[in-house]
Amino acid sequence: MERPAVKDNHMEQQGNRARKVVKPHVVEEWVGKVYTAICILVLVVTIGAIVYFVSSRGLTTFIKDGVSLSGLLGGLKWDPEADIPLYGALPFIFGSFSTSLLAALIAAPLGVCAAVFMTQIMPGIGKRILQPVIELLAGIPSVVFGFVGLSVIVPALRSIFPGQGIGIAAGAIVLSLMILPTITTIATDALAGLSAGLKEGSYALGATRWQTIYRIVIPTTLPALLTGVVLGMSRAFGEALAVQMVIGNSPHIPHSLFESASTLTSVITLDMGNTVMGSAHNNALWSLALILLAMTFVFVFVVRFLERRKNR
Amino acid sequence: METQSLTAKNIHVHYGEKEAIKGVSLDFAPREVTALIGPSGCGKSTFLRSLNRMNDTIDNARVTGEIWIDGENINEPGVDVVLLRQKIGMVWQRPNPFHKSIYENIAFGPRYHGIKNKKQLDHIVEDCLRKAALWDETKDRLHNSALALSGGQQQRLCIARSIAVKPKVILMDEPASALDPVSTAKVEELISELKQDYTIVIVTHNMHQAARVSDKTAFFYMGKVVEYDRTEKIFTNPSEKATDDYISGRFG
Ligand SMILES: Nc1ncnc2c1ncn2[C@@H]1O[C@H](COP(=O)(O)OP(=O)(O)OP(=O)(O)O)[C@@H](O)[C@H]1O
Ligand SMILES: [Mg+2]
């Protein structure tokens, strides 16, 4: 079919060229797509591999070594090298939960108050001095926290409370320092992002600054603040080194906060080197790792849920 | 002479070094609507915000001059801004309902001012929503989130919220410019209703709106009031050439 020559000349020329040379923007588009696809693939494969590896090892305990799930989760005695090995992980689960919960309880009010101060009360000083200090806190390696805990917090606790000073309390305090930057940073972002109109609306009704902060600012940003706390908790839950240095590492549920205890992570790092790959003891440690992984998923879901509420 | 419900005398506002309002004196009569008009950036919002000391919340803003309400100069350091803002309410261009229920949005202000009784609060909520012509639309969902309302409904809720603390004066900064024509008409109607009980100062870029709702009009230009007169006069026979140019769209 003949087309009107003049009108389509331009388009035809372009079409001809396209057949010979691929246009640059098409190439760019493809390079971008392929590159991002590769990145995603690497990520997904890595995560998938980790989940698979941990699960397959962790589940061996139940399948091959004949330990029951309730025995692991509910058992009070951990003695894998005994003649009749015992795999009760409850003391570790208890240790992990109590240290990270306590850490969040200590760090959440501090972090949120610091964020309120930095964004609502003294934004100038907050931005210039406090924020860098808190970012610095986030960059300190965990072994340093552990060391400070061991040489400052543990002796202090020992002199005030009965016991050795090591234990859940010391672990929680060290962890609270470590997660403080997470909570503060997320809270600061949330508070700074609050629209000025809401605060003005409250002031215009005759509210004072404090009333505005605790009746409008905090409730409106609560989901975001909680997201920070949960992320902080999940960091505390996964931290091994610093806790291990101050908690004492005895496999029992302690009778007080100042008695030696253990967490899931500390027992894994302590025992992993002393076991043979594929042995029942080694597999049991993988089961503990599986519990950690499951908890991570729980934390992620909680955060997701909170994010959804935030965007409501 | 009629007593004025709000009087601004020789107001100057500085943002840092920059002078945004250069000596403005205006009287606002009770139960009248005064429109502030003028080109963008001439200082209408700045002036409006100094009337209820809202510029206090901006760090580098400095307001001098006198603002008289109830025989008291409220532009003095010792004045209780909480009581003052109860007397002078404010509504913004973008509706800013709190992230709470419709009921809580209205009950919020009265709670601040010490009303805790549930019955009394119920009564205030219903009353304010009726006055804002929002009762019929919301009476079945008072405890749902205010954010689920339409933009126009949210704005009327913000107006209802501001009258819940029983102010004498309501300041409105372009209250209808983010709304559709139907909601705009509703808000304008509401302003005409509210005028029976309140003194209203409204900033608007819409000349027709100023002509429709206001009794008096002040024309602002470069931080000063060029002309202040009855609205009919301003729109039919202004004394200043600049006013005439502005309202007939021959400006700039
Ligand atoms: N927070 C602030 N800091 C510094 N300067 C400001 C601030 N707010 C306003 N200004 C300046 O003051 C002048 C008056 O601003 P204002 O917002 O009062 O104008 P407006 O008449 O309300 O304009 P529009 O019609 O666009 O709303 C402008 O030049 C503006 O740049
Ligand atoms: Mg303005």
Coordinates of C-alpha atoms and ligand atoms in Angstrom, one line a residue:
Chain A
M1 CA 0.0 0.0 0.0
E2 CA 1.3 3.4 -1.0
R3 CA 1.4 6.0 1.7
P4 CA 1.3 9.8 1.2
A5 CA 5.0 10.3 0.6
V6 CA 5.6 13.7 2.1
K7 CA 3.8 13.3 5.3
D8 CA 5.4 10.0 6.4
N9 CA 8.8 10.7 5.1
H10 CA 10.2 11.6 8.5
M11 CA 8.7 8.6 10.2
E12 CA 9.9 6.2 7.6
Q13 CA 13.4 7.5 7.8
Q14 CA 13.4 7.0 11.5
G15 CA 12.0 3.5 11.1
N16 CA 14.8 2.7 8.6
R17 CA 17.5 3.9 10.9
A18 CA 16.0 1.9 13.8
R19 CA 16.3 -1.3 11.8
K20 CA 20.1 -0.7 11.3
V21 CA 21.2 1.0 14.6
V22 CA 19.4 0.4 17.9
K23 CA 18.5 3.8 19.4
P24 CA 20.6 4.9 22.4
H25 CA 17.7 5.3 24.7
V26 CA 16.5 1.8 24.0
V27 CA 19.9 0.5 24.8
E28 CA 20.0 2.5 28.0
E29 CA 16.6 1.2 29.0
W30 CA 17.8 -2.4 28.5
V31 CA 21.0 -1.9 30.3
G32 CA 19.1 -0.4 33.3
K33 CA 16.6 -3.2 33.3
V34 CA 19.1 -6.0 33.1
Y35 CA 21.4 -4.4 35.7
T36 CA 18.6 -4.0 38.2
A37 CA 17.3 -7.5 37.5
I38 CA 20.7 -9.0 38.2
C39 CA 20.9 -7.1 41.5
I40 CA 17.5 -8.3 42.6
L41 CA 18.4 -11.8 41.5
V42 CA 21.6 -11.8 43.6
L43 CA 19.7 -10.5 46.6
V44 CA 16.9 -13.0 46.3
V45 CA 19.2 -15.9 45.8
T46 CA 21.3 -14.9 48.8
I47 CA 18.3 -14.6 51.1
G48 CA 16.8 -17.8 49.7
A49 CA 20.1 -19.6 50.3
I50 CA 20.4 -18.4 53.9
V51 CA 16.9 -19.3 54.7
Y52 CA 17.3 -22.7 53.1
F53 CA 20.6 -23.5 54.8
V54 CA 19.5 -22.4 58.2
S55 CA 16.2 -24.3 57.9
S56 CA 17.6 -27.5 56.6
R57 CA 20.3 -27.6 59.3
G58 CA 18.0 -26.4 62.0
L59 CA 15.3 -28.9 61.1
T60 CA 17.7 -31.8 61.2
T61 CA 17.6 -31.7 65.0
F62 CA 13.9 -32.6 64.9
I63 CA 14.1 -35.0 62.0
K64 CA 17.3 -36.9 62.6
D65 CA 18.3 -36.4 66.2
G66 CA 14.8 -37.0 67.5
V67 CA 14.4 -33.8 69.6
S68 CA 10.8 -32.6 69.8
L69 CA 9.9 -29.0 69.0
S70 CA 8.3 -28.6 72.4
G71 CA 11.4 -30.2 74.0
L72 CA 13.6 -27.6 72.4
L73 CA 11.3 -24.6 73.0
G74 CA 10.2 -25.6 76.4
G75 CA 13.1 -27.5 77.8
L76 CA 14.9 -26.0 80.7
K77 CA 18.2 -27.9 80.6
W78 CA 20.8 -27.4 77.9
D79 CA 23.6 -30.1 78.1
P80 CA 24.4 -31.3 74.6
E81 CA 27.6 -33.1 75.6
A82 CA 26.1 -35.2 78.4
D83 CA 25.7 -39.0 78.0
I84 CA 22.0 -38.3 77.5
P85 CA 22.2 -34.9 75.7
L86 CA 19.6 -32.4 76.7
Y87 CA 18.5 -29.7 74.3
G88 CA 16.3 -27.3 76.2
A89 CA 16.6 -23.8 74.8
L90 CA 14.1 -22.0 77.0
P91 CA 16.8 -20.3 79.1
F92 CA 18.3 -18.8 75.9
I93 CA 14.9 -17.8 74.5
F94 CA 14.1 -16.2 77.8
G95 CA 17.5 -14.4 77.9
S96 CA 17.1 -13.0 74.4
F97 CA 13.6 -11.8 75.0
S98 CA 14.2 -10.3 78.4
T99 CA 17.4 -8.5 77.4
S100 CA 16.0 -7.0 74.2
L101 CA 12.6 -6.1 75.7
L102 CA 14.3 -4.4 78.6
A103 CA 16.7 -2.7 76.3
A104 CA 13.8 -1.3 74.3
L105 CA 12.0 -0.2 77.5
I106 CA 15.1 1.7 78.5
A107 CA 16.0 3.1 75.0
A108 CA 12.5 4.0 73.7
P109 CA 11.7 6.8 76.1
L110 CA 15.2 8.1 75.9
G111 CA 15.3 8.0 72.1
V112 CA 11.9 9.5 71.6
C113 CA 12.6 12.3 74.1
A114 CA 15.9 13.0 72.4
A115 CA 14.1 13.2 69.1
V116 CA 11.4 15.5 70.5
F117 CA 14.1 17.7 71.9
M118 CA 16.0 17.8 68.6
T119 CA 13.1 18.5 66.4
Q120 CA 10.6 20.4 68.5
I121 CA 12.4 22.2 71.2
M122 CA 15.9 23.1 70.1
P123 CA 16.1 22.3 66.4
G124 CA 19.3 24.4 66.0
I125 CA 21.4 22.6 68.7
G126 CA 19.7 19.3 67.9
K127 CA 20.8 19.4 64.3
R128 CA 24.3 20.7 64.9
I129 CA 25.4 18.9 68.0
L130 CA 23.1 16.1 69.1
Q131 CA 22.5 14.4 65.8
P132 CA 26.2 13.9 65.0
V133 CA 26.8 12.6 68.5
I134 CA 24.0 10.0 68.1
E135 CA 25.3 9.1 64.6
L136 CA 28.7 8.5 66.2
L137 CA 27.1 6.2 68.8
A138 CA 25.7 4.2 65.9
G139 CA 29.2 3.8 64.4
I140 CA 30.8 2.4 67.5
P141 CA 31.7 -1.3 67.1
S142 CA 29.8 -3.7 69.3
V143 CA 33.0 -5.0 70.9
V144 CA 33.6 -1.6 72.3
F145 CA 30.2 -1.5 73.8
G146 CA 30.8 -4.9 75.3
F147 CA 34.1 -3.7 76.7
V148 CA 32.6 -0.6 78.2
G149 CA 29.8 -2.7 79.6
L150 CA 32.3 -5.0 81.2
S151 CA 34.5 -2.4 82.7
V152 CA 32.0 0.2 83.7
I153 CA 28.4 -1.1 83.8
V154 CA 29.2 -4.5 85.4
P155 CA 31.3 -3.1 88.2
A156 CA 28.7 -0.4 88.8
L157 CA 25.9 -2.9 89.0
R158 CA 28.0 -5.2 91.2
S159 CA 28.6 -2.4 93.7
I160 CA 24.9 -1.4 93.9
F161 CA 23.1 -4.7 93.6
P162 CA 23.8 -8.1 95.1
G163 CA 25.5 -10.6 92.7
Q164 CA 28.3 -10.4 90.2
G165 CA 27.0 -7.5 88.2
I166 CA 26.9 -9.7 85.1
G167 CA 23.5 -10.8 83.8
I168 CA 20.3 -9.7 82.1
A169 CA 20.5 -6.1 83.5
A170 CA 24.0 -5.5 82.3
G171 CA 23.1 -7.0 78.9
A172 CA 20.0 -4.9 78.6
I173 CA 21.8 -1.7 79.5
V174 CA 24.6 -2.3 76.9
L175 CA 22.0 -3.2 74.3
S176 CA 19.9 -0.1 75.1
L177 CA 22.9 2.1 74.3
M178 CA 23.4 0.2 71.1
I179 CA 19.9 0.6 69.9
L180 CA 19.4 4.2 71.0
P181 CA 20.7 5.6 67.7
T182 CA 18.2 3.4 65.7
I183 CA 15.3 4.6 67.8
T184 CA 16.4 8.2 67.9
T185 CA 17.1 8.5 64.2
I186 CA 13.8 7.0 63.1
A187 CA 11.9 9.0 65.6
T188 CA 13.7 12.2 64.5
D189 CA 12.8 11.6 60.9
A190 CA 9.2 10.9 61.8
L191 CA 8.8 14.0 63.9
A192 CA 10.6 16.2 61.5
G193 CA 8.3 15.0 58.7
L194 CA 5.2 15.9 60.5
S195 CA 3.4 18.6 58.6
A196 CA 3.7 22.1 60.2
G197 CA 0.0 22.6 59.7
L198 CA -1.0 20.1 62.4
K199 CA 1.1 21.8 65.0
E200 CA -0.2 25.2 64.0
G201 CA -3.8 23.9 64.2
S202 CA -3.1 22.8 67.8
Y203 CA -1.4 26.1 68.8
A204 CA -4.3 28.1 67.2
L205 CA -6.7 26.3 69.5
G206 CA -4.7 27.6 72.5
A207 CA -2.6 24.5 73.2
T208 CA 0.8 25.0 74.7
R209 CA 3.9 23.5 73.2
W210 CA 3.8 20.5 75.6
Q211 CA 0.2 19.8 75.1
T212 CA 0.8 20.0 71.3
I213 CA 3.7 17.6 71.7
Y214 CA 2.0 14.9 73.7
R215 CA -1.6 15.3 72.3
I216 CA -0.8 15.8 68.6
V217 CA 2.8 15.3 67.7
I218 CA 3.4 12.0 69.5
P219 CA 0.0 10.3 68.8
T220 CA 0.2 11.3 65.1
T221 CA 3.7 9.8 64.6
L222 CA 3.2 6.9 67.0
P223 CA 3.3 4.1 64.3
A224 CA 6.6 5.5 63.1
L225 CA 7.9 5.8 66.6
L226 CA 7.0 2.2 67.3
T227 CA 8.6 1.1 64.0
G228 CA 11.8 2.6 65.4
V229 CA 11.4 0.7 68.7
V230 CA 10.7 -2.6 66.9
L231 CA 13.7 -2.2 64.6
G232 CA 15.8 -1.4 67.7
M233 CA 14.5 -4.5 69.4
S234 CA 15.3 -6.7 66.4
R235 CA 18.8 -5.3 66.4
A236 CA 19.1 -6.1 70.2
F237 CA 17.7 -9.6 69.6
G238 CA 20.4 -10.3 67.0
E239 CA 23.3 -8.7 68.8
A240 CA 25.8 -11.4 70.0
L241 CA 29.2 -10.1 70.9
A242 CA 28.5 -7.2 73.3
V243 CA 25.8 -9.2 75.2
Q244 CA 28.0 -12.2 75.5
M245 CA 30.7 -10.1 77.1
V246 CA 28.5 -9.0 80.0
I247 CA 25.8 -11.6 80.5
G248 CA 27.8 -14.4 82.1
N249 CA 26.8 -17.2 79.7
S250 CA 25.4 -19.8 82.1
P251 CA 22.6 -21.8 80.5
H252 CA 19.9 -21.2 83.2
I253 CA 17.0 -19.0 83.6
P254 CA 18.3 -16.6 86.2
H255 CA 16.4 -15.8 89.4
S256 CA 17.3 -12.1 89.2
L257 CA 18.4 -9.6 86.7
F258 CA 21.9 -9.7 88.2
E259 CA 22.6 -13.4 87.8
S260 CA 24.5 -15.0 85.0
A261 CA 22.3 -15.9 82.0
S262 CA 22.6 -16.6 78.2
T263 CA 20.9 -15.5 75.0
L264 CA 20.3 -17.4 71.7
T265 CA 23.1 -15.5 70.0
S266 CA 25.6 -15.7 72.8
V267 CA 25.3 -19.5 73.0
I268 CA 25.6 -19.9 69.3
T269 CA 28.8 -17.8 69.0
L270 CA 30.3 -19.5 72.1
D271 CA 29.6 -23.1 71.1
M272 CA 29.8 -23.0 67.3
G273 CA 33.6 -23.3 67.2
N274 CA 33.6 -26.3 69.6
T275 CA 31.3 -28.6 67.7
V276 CA 31.7 -30.8 64.7
M277 CA 29.7 -30.0 61.7
G278 CA 26.8 -32.4 61.4
S279 CA 26.9 -33.5 65.0
A280 CA 23.7 -33.3 67.1
H281 CA 25.2 -30.5 69.2
N282 CA 26.0 -28.5 66.0
N283 CA 22.5 -29.1 64.6
A284 CA 20.9 -27.9 67.8
L285 CA 22.8 -24.7 67.4
W286 CA 21.4 -24.3 63.9
S287 CA 18.0 -24.8 65.4
L288 CA 18.6 -21.9 67.7
A289 CA 19.6 -19.9 64.6
L290 CA 16.3 -20.9 63.0
I291 CA 14.5 -19.5 66.0
L292 CA 16.4 -16.2 65.6
L293 CA 15.5 -16.2 61.9
A294 CA 11.8 -16.8 62.7
M295 CA 11.9 -14.0 65.2
T296 CA 13.4 -11.7 62.6
F297 CA 10.5 -12.5 60.3
V298 CA 8.1 -11.6 63.2
F299 CA 9.8 -8.3 63.7
V300 CA 9.6 -7.6 59.9
F301 CA 5.9 -8.3 59.9
V302 CA 5.3 -6.1 62.9
V303 CA 7.2 -3.2 61.2
R304 CA 5.2 -3.8 58.0
F305 CA 2.0 -3.7 60.0
L306 CA 3.0 -0.4 61.6
E307 CA 4.0 1.1 58.3
R308 CA 0.6 0.3 57.0
R309 CA -1.0 2.1 59.9
K310 CA 1.3 5.0 59.4
N311 CA 0.1 5.5 55.8
R312 CA -3.6 5.2 56.7
Chain B
M1 CA -18.9 55.3 67.4
E2 CA -19.2 51.5 67.3
T3 CA -16.8 49.6 69.6
Q4 CA -14.3 47.6 67.6
S5 CA -13.8 44.0 68.4
L6 CA -10.3 43.8 67.1
T7 CA -7.9 46.7 66.4
A8 CA -4.4 46.6 64.9
K9 CA -2.3 49.7 65.4
N10 CA 0.8 50.4 63.5
I11 CA 1.9 46.7 63.0
H12 CA 5.3 46.0 61.7
V13 CA 6.6 42.5 61.0
H14 CA 10.2 41.7 60.3
Y15 CA 11.5 38.3 59.2
G16 CA 15.1 38.7 60.2
E17 CA 16.2 41.9 58.5
K18 CA 13.4 41.9 56.0
E19 CA 10.3 44.0 56.7
A20 CA 7.3 42.2 55.5
I21 CA 4.6 44.5 57.1
K22 CA 5.4 48.1 57.1
G23 CA 3.0 49.8 59.5
V24 CA -0.5 48.6 59.1
S25 CA -3.5 49.8 61.2
L26 CA -6.9 48.2 60.7
D27 CA -10.1 48.1 62.7
F28 CA -12.3 45.0 62.5
A29 CA -15.9 45.6 63.5
P30 CA -17.9 43.0 65.4
R31 CA -20.1 40.7 63.3
E32 CA -18.5 41.8 60.1
V33 CA -16.5 40.0 57.5
T34 CA -13.3 41.8 56.4
A35 CA -11.5 40.6 53.3
L36 CA -7.8 41.1 52.9
I37 CA -6.8 41.1 49.2
G38 CA -3.6 41.8 47.4
P39 CA -0.9 40.3 45.1
S40 CA 1.0 37.2 46.3
G41 CA 3.8 38.0 48.7
C42 CA 2.4 41.4 49.8
G43 CA 2.1 40.2 53.4
K44 CA -1.6 39.2 53.9
S45 CA -0.8 35.9 55.7
T46 CA 2.0 37.6 57.7
F47 CA -0.4 40.2 58.9
L48 CA -3.2 37.7 59.7
R49 CA -0.8 35.5 61.6
S50 CA 0.4 38.4 63.7
L51 CA -3.2 39.0 64.9
N52 CA -3.2 35.7 67.0
R53 CA 0.5 35.7 67.7
M54 CA 1.0 32.8 65.4
N55 CA 4.2 34.4 64.2
D56 CA 5.6 33.6 67.7
T57 CA 6.1 30.1 66.4
I58 CA 8.4 31.3 63.6
D59 CA 11.9 31.8 65.1
N60 CA 13.1 34.9 63.1
A61 CA 9.8 36.7 63.0
R62 CA 9.4 39.9 65.1
V63 CA 6.1 41.7 65.4
T64 CA 5.8 45.3 66.8
G65 CA 2.7 47.5 67.2
E66 CA -0.5 47.1 69.2
I67 CA -3.3 44.6 68.8
W68 CA -6.3 45.4 71.0
I69 CA -9.1 43.0 71.8
D70 CA -11.4 43.3 74.8
G71 CA -9.5 46.4 76.0
E72 CA -6.2 44.5 76.2
N73 CA -3.1 44.9 74.0
I74 CA -2.3 41.3 73.2
N75 CA 1.0 42.1 71.4
E76 CA 2.9 42.3 74.7
P77 CA 5.4 39.8 76.1
G78 CA 3.4 39.0 79.3
V79 CA 0.2 38.1 77.5
D80 CA -1.1 34.6 77.9
V81 CA -1.2 33.3 74.3
V82 CA -3.3 30.4 75.3
L83 CA -6.2 32.6 76.3
L84 CA -5.6 34.9 73.4
R85 CA -5.7 32.1 70.8
Q86 CA -8.9 30.9 72.4
K87 CA -10.4 34.3 71.6
I88 CA -9.0 34.4 68.1
G89 CA -9.4 31.2 66.1
M90 CA -7.7 30.4 62.8
V91 CA -8.4 28.4 59.6
W92 CA -5.8 27.6 57.0
Q93 CA -5.7 27.2 53.3
R94 CA -5.0 23.5 53.5
P95 CA -7.4 21.7 55.8
N96 CA -5.4 20.3 58.7
P97 CA -7.7 18.0 60.7
F98 CA -5.9 16.1 63.4
H99 CA -5.3 12.4 62.9
K100 CA -8.2 11.6 65.2
S101 CA -11.9 11.0 65.0
I102 CA -14.4 13.7 63.9
Y103 CA -15.6 13.9 67.5
E104 CA -12.1 14.2 68.9
N105 CA -11.1 16.9 66.4
I106 CA -13.9 19.2 67.8
A107 CA -13.6 18.1 71.5
F108 CA -9.8 18.7 71.3
G109 CA -9.9 22.5 71.9
P110 CA -12.6 22.5 74.7
R111 CA -10.6 19.7 76.5
Y112 CA -7.5 22.0 76.5
H113 CA -9.6 24.6 78.2
G114 CA -10.7 22.3 80.9
I115 CA -14.1 20.9 79.8
K116 CA -14.0 17.2 80.7
N117 CA -17.7 16.4 81.1
K118 CA -18.8 14.0 78.4
K119 CA -22.3 15.4 78.1
Q120 CA -21.0 18.9 77.8
L121 CA -18.5 17.8 75.1
D122 CA -21.2 15.9 73.2
H123 CA -23.3 19.0 73.2
I124 CA -20.4 21.2 72.0
V125 CA -19.5 18.7 69.2
E126 CA -23.1 18.6 67.9
D127 CA -23.5 22.3 68.2
C128 CA -20.3 23.1 66.3
L129 CA -21.0 20.6 63.6
R130 CA -24.5 22.0 63.1
K131 CA -23.1 25.5 62.9
A132 CA -20.6 24.3 60.3
A133 CA -23.4 22.6 58.4
L134 CA -21.6 19.3 58.8
W135 CA -23.9 17.5 61.3
D136 CA -26.1 15.7 58.8
E137 CA -23.1 14.4 56.8
T138 CA -21.2 13.2 59.9
K139 CA -23.7 12.4 62.7
D140 CA -23.5 8.6 61.9
R141 CA -19.7 8.5 61.9
L142 CA -18.6 10.8 64.6
H143 CA -16.0 8.3 65.8
N144 CA -14.5 7.6 62.4
S145 CA -11.3 9.2 61.3
A146 CA -11.5 12.8 60.2
L147 CA -9.0 12.0 57.4
A148 CA -11.7 10.0 55.6
L149 CA -13.7 13.1 55.0
S150 CA -13.5 15.0 51.7
G151 CA -11.4 18.1 51.4
G152 CA -14.4 20.3 51.6
Q153 CA -15.8 18.5 54.6
Q154 CA -12.4 18.6 56.3
Q155 CA -12.3 22.3 55.9
R156 CA -15.7 22.7 57.4
L157 CA -14.6 20.5 60.2
C158 CA -11.6 22.8 60.8
I159 CA -14.0 25.7 61.0
A160 CA -16.2 23.8 63.4
R161 CA -13.1 23.0 65.4
S162 CA -12.1 26.6 65.6
I163 CA -15.5 27.7 66.9
A164 CA -15.5 25.0 69.5
V165 CA -13.4 27.1 71.9
K166 CA -15.9 30.0 71.5
P167 CA -13.6 32.6 69.9
K168 CA -14.7 36.2 69.2
V169 CA -12.7 36.5 66.0
I170 CA -12.0 33.9 63.3
L171 CA -9.0 34.4 61.0
M172 CA -9.2 32.6 57.7
D173 CA -6.2 32.3 55.3
E174 CA -7.6 31.4 51.8
P175 CA -10.0 28.9 53.4
A176 CA -11.6 27.9 50.1
S177 CA -8.7 28.1 47.6
A178 CA -8.0 24.4 47.8
L179 CA -11.6 23.4 47.4
D180 CA -13.9 22.5 44.5
P181 CA -16.7 25.0 43.5
V182 CA -19.4 23.2 45.4
S183 CA -17.4 23.0 48.6
T184 CA -16.3 26.6 48.1
A185 CA -19.9 27.7 47.9
K186 CA -20.6 25.8 51.1
V187 CA -17.8 27.4 52.9
E188 CA -18.9 30.9 51.7
E189 CA -22.4 30.2 52.9
L190 CA -21.0 29.1 56.2
I191 CA -19.0 32.4 56.5
S192 CA -22.1 34.4 56.0
E193 CA -23.8 32.3 58.7
L194 CA -21.0 32.6 61.2
K195 CA -20.8 36.4 60.7
Q196 CA -23.9 36.7 63.0
D197 CA -21.8 35.5 65.9
Y198 CA -18.2 36.2 65.1
T199 CA -15.9 38.8 63.6
I200 CA -14.3 37.3 60.6
V201 CA -11.1 38.3 58.8
I202 CA -10.5 36.4 55.5
V203 CA -7.6 36.4 53.1
T204 CA -8.6 35.6 49.6
H205 CA -7.3 35.7 46.0
N206 CA -10.7 35.3 44.6
M207 CA -12.2 38.8 43.9
H208 CA -15.7 37.4 43.5
Q209 CA -15.4 35.7 46.8
A210 CA -14.3 38.9 48.5
A211 CA -17.2 40.7 46.9
R212 CA -19.7 38.0 47.9
V213 CA -18.8 37.4 51.5
S214 CA -17.2 40.5 52.9
D215 CA -18.5 43.8 54.3
K216 CA -15.2 45.6 54.2
T217 CA -12.1 45.0 52.1
A218 CA -8.5 46.0 52.7
F219 CA -6.2 46.1 49.7
F220 CA -2.6 45.2 50.7
Y221 CA 0.4 46.0 48.5
M222 CA 4.1 45.6 49.4
G223 CA 3.5 45.3 53.1
K224 CA 1.1 48.2 53.4
V225 CA -2.6 48.8 53.3
V226 CA -3.3 50.9 50.2
E227 CA -7.0 51.2 50.7
Y228 CA -9.5 50.0 53.3
D229 CA -13.2 50.7 52.8
R230 CA -16.7 49.1 52.4
T231 CA -16.5 46.3 50.0
E232 CA -19.0 47.9 47.5
K233 CA -16.9 51.0 47.4
I234 CA -13.7 49.1 46.8
F235 CA -15.2 47.0 44.0
T236 CA -17.2 49.7 42.3
N237 CA -15.4 53.0 42.9
P238 CA -12.0 52.6 44.5
S239 CA -10.2 55.8 45.4
E240 CA -6.7 54.5 44.6
K241 CA -5.6 53.7 41.1
A242 CA -3.6 50.7 42.4
T243 CA -6.7 49.2 43.9
D244 CA -8.6 49.6 40.7
D245 CA -5.8 48.1 38.7
Y246 CA -5.6 45.1 41.0
I247 CA -9.3 44.2 41.2
S248 CA -9.7 44.7 37.4
G249 CA -6.8 42.4 36.8
R250 CA -4.5 45.0 35.2
F251 CA -1.8 44.5 37.7
G252 CA 2.0 43.9 37.3
Ligands
LIG1 N1 8.7 32.4 57.6 C1 9.2 33.4 56.8 N2 10.5 33.7 56.8 C2 10.9 34.7 56.0 N3 10.2 35.4 55.2 C3 8.9 35.1 55.1 C4 8.3 34.1 55.9 N4 7.0 34.0 55.6 C5 6.8 35.0 54.7 N5 7.9 35.6 54.4 C6 8.0 36.8 53.4 O1 7.1 37.8 53.8 C7 6.5 38.3 52.7 C8 5.0 38.3 52.8 O2 4.6 36.9 52.8 P1 3.1 36.4 53.0 O3 3.1 34.9 53.1 O4 2.5 37.1 54.2 O5 2.4 36.9 51.7 P2 0.9 36.7 51.2 O6 0.4 38.0 50.9 O7 0.2 35.9 52.2 O8 1.1 35.9 49.9 P3 0.2 34.8 49.2 O9 -1.0 35.5 48.6 O10 1.0 34.2 48.2 O11 -0.2 33.8 50.3 C9 7.0 37.6 51.4 O12 7.9 38.3 50.8 C10 7.6 36.3 52.0 O13 8.7 35.9 51.3
MG2 MG -0.7 33.9 52.1

